[in-house]
CSV table of C-alpha atoms in Angstrom, one decimal:
chain,number,residue,atom,x,y,z
T,1,MET,CA,-30.8,3.8,-23.9
T,2,HIS,CA,-27.7,2.6,-22.1
T,3,LYS,CA,-27.6,-0.9,-20.6
T,4,ARG,CA,-26.0,-1.1,-17.1
T,5,VAL,CA,-23.4,-3.7,-16.6
T,6,LEU,CA,-22.7,-5.2,-13.2
T,7,ILE,CA,-19.1,-6.1,-12.6
T,8,ILE,CA,-18.6,-8.7,-9.9
T,9,PRO,CA,-15.0,-9.1,-8.9
T,10,LEU,CA,-14.0,-12.7,-8.0
T,11,THR,CA,-10.6,-13.6,-6.6
T,12,ILE,CA,-9.0,-17.0,-6.5
T,13,LEU,CA,-6.3,-17.2,-3.9
T,14,ALA,CA,-3.5,-19.6,-4.8
T,15,GLY,CA,-1.6,-20.7,-1.7
T,16,MET,CA,2.0,-21.4,-1.2
T,17,LEU,CA,3.8,-23.7,1.3
T,18,ALA,CA,7.0,-22.9,3.1
T,19,PRO,CA,9.8,-25.4,2.6
T,20,PRO,CA,10.6,-27.5,5.7
T,21,ASN,CA,14.2,-26.3,5.9
T,22,LEU,CA,12.9,-23.0,7.3
T,23,GLY,CA,12.0,-24.8,10.5
T,24,PRO,CA,8.7,-26.1,11.8
T,25,ASP,CA,7.5,-22.9,13.6
T,26,TYR,CA,8.0,-20.8,10.5
T,27,LYS,CA,6.5,-23.4,8.2
T,28,ASN,CA,3.4,-23.9,10.4
T,29,ALA,CA,2.9,-20.1,10.7
T,30,PHE,CA,3.5,-19.5,7.0
T,31,ASP,CA,1.4,-22.4,5.8
T,32,ALA,CA,-1.6,-21.2,7.8
T,33,VAL,CA,-1.7,-17.7,6.2
T,34,PHE,CA,-3.3,-18.5,2.9
T,35,PRO,CA,-6.2,-20.7,4.2
T,36,GLU,CA,-6.9,-18.0,6.8
T,37,LEU,CA,-7.0,-15.2,4.3
T,38,ALA,CA,-9.2,-17.2,2.0
T,39,LYS,CA,-11.6,-17.9,4.8
T,40,ALA,CA,-11.6,-14.4,6.2
T,41,HIS,CA,-12.3,-12.9,2.8
T,42,ASN,CA,-14.5,-15.6,1.4
T,43,LEU,CA,-12.2,-16.3,-1.6
T,44,LEU,CA,-12.0,-19.3,-3.8
T,45,PHE,CA,-8.9,-21.1,-2.5
T,46,MET,CA,-6.4,-23.3,-4.4
T,47,PRO,CA,-4.3,-24.7,-1.5
T,48,PHE,CA,-0.9,-25.0,-3.3
T,49,LEU,CA,-0.1,-23.3,-6.6
T,50,LEU,CA,2.8,-25.6,-7.3
T,51,GLN,CA,0.9,-28.8,-6.7
T,52,ASP,CA,2.5,-31.6,-8.8
T,53,VAL,CA,5.3,-29.2,-9.9
T,54,ALA,CA,7.4,-28.4,-6.8
T,55,GLN,CA,10.4,-30.6,-6.4
T,56,ASN,CA,9.9,-32.2,-9.8
T,57,SER,CA,13.1,-31.4,-11.7
T,58,ASP,CA,11.4,-32.2,-15.0
T,59,LEU,CA,8.9,-29.4,-14.4
T,60,ASN,CA,11.3,-26.7,-13.1
T,61,GLN,CA,14.0,-24.5,-14.4
T,62,ALA,CA,17.7,-25.1,-13.6
T,63,ASP,CA,17.3,-23.1,-10.4
T,64,GLY,CA,15.0,-25.8,-9.0
T,65,LEU,CA,12.5,-23.2,-7.9
T,66,HIS,CA,10.7,-21.8,-10.9
T,67,PRO,CA,8.5,-23.8,-13.2
T,68,ASN,CA,9.5,-24.3,-16.8
T,69,GLY,CA,6.9,-24.4,-19.7
T,70,ASN,CA,5.8,-27.9,-18.8
T,71,GLY,CA,5.5,-26.9,-15.2
T,72,VAL,CA,3.3,-24.0,-16.1
T,73,ALA,CA,1.1,-26.3,-18.1
T,74,VAL,CA,0.6,-28.4,-15.0
T,75,ILE,CA,-0.2,-25.3,-12.9
T,76,VAL,CA,-2.8,-24.2,-15.5
T,77,ARG,CA,-4.3,-27.7,-15.6
T,78,ASN,CA,-4.6,-27.7,-11.8
T,79,LEU,CA,-6.0,-24.1,-11.7
T,80,LEU,CA,-8.7,-24.9,-14.3
T,81,PRO,CA,-11.2,-26.3,-11.8
T,82,TYR,CA,-11.0,-23.2,-9.7
T,83,LEU,CA,-11.4,-21.0,-12.7
T,84,THR,CA,-14.4,-23.1,-13.7
T,85,GLU,CA,-15.9,-22.7,-10.3
T,86,ALA,CA,-15.3,-18.9,-10.4
T,87,MET,CA,-17.1,-18.7,-13.8
T,88,ASP,CA,-20.0,-20.7,-12.5
T,89,LYS,CA,-20.3,-18.3,-9.6
T,90,LEU,CA,-20.3,-15.4,-11.9
T,91,ASP,CA,-22.9,-17.0,-14.2
T,92,GLY,CA,-25.1,-17.6,-11.1
T,93,ALA,CA,-24.7,-13.9,-10.0
T,94,SER,CA,-25.8,-12.3,-13.3
């Protein structure tokens, strides 16, 4: 006898924020996109993927934009509560 397995997809949407030098109109419009998508699609939402990493030169590569290994470690630490919440939701759904 074969056991049926129910696969429940769960998505975590990690938001981004526009830099202020792109102008307030663009920044306001861009910054609203991720929360609106999360709400419209009932997604777990991490407001800013680069929280505690953006603009910290110790956590970014020489280009000042992309996280280095230490920056990635901070991102993972910040993402962990959302992953835990996702796993809890999956446990409750099975």
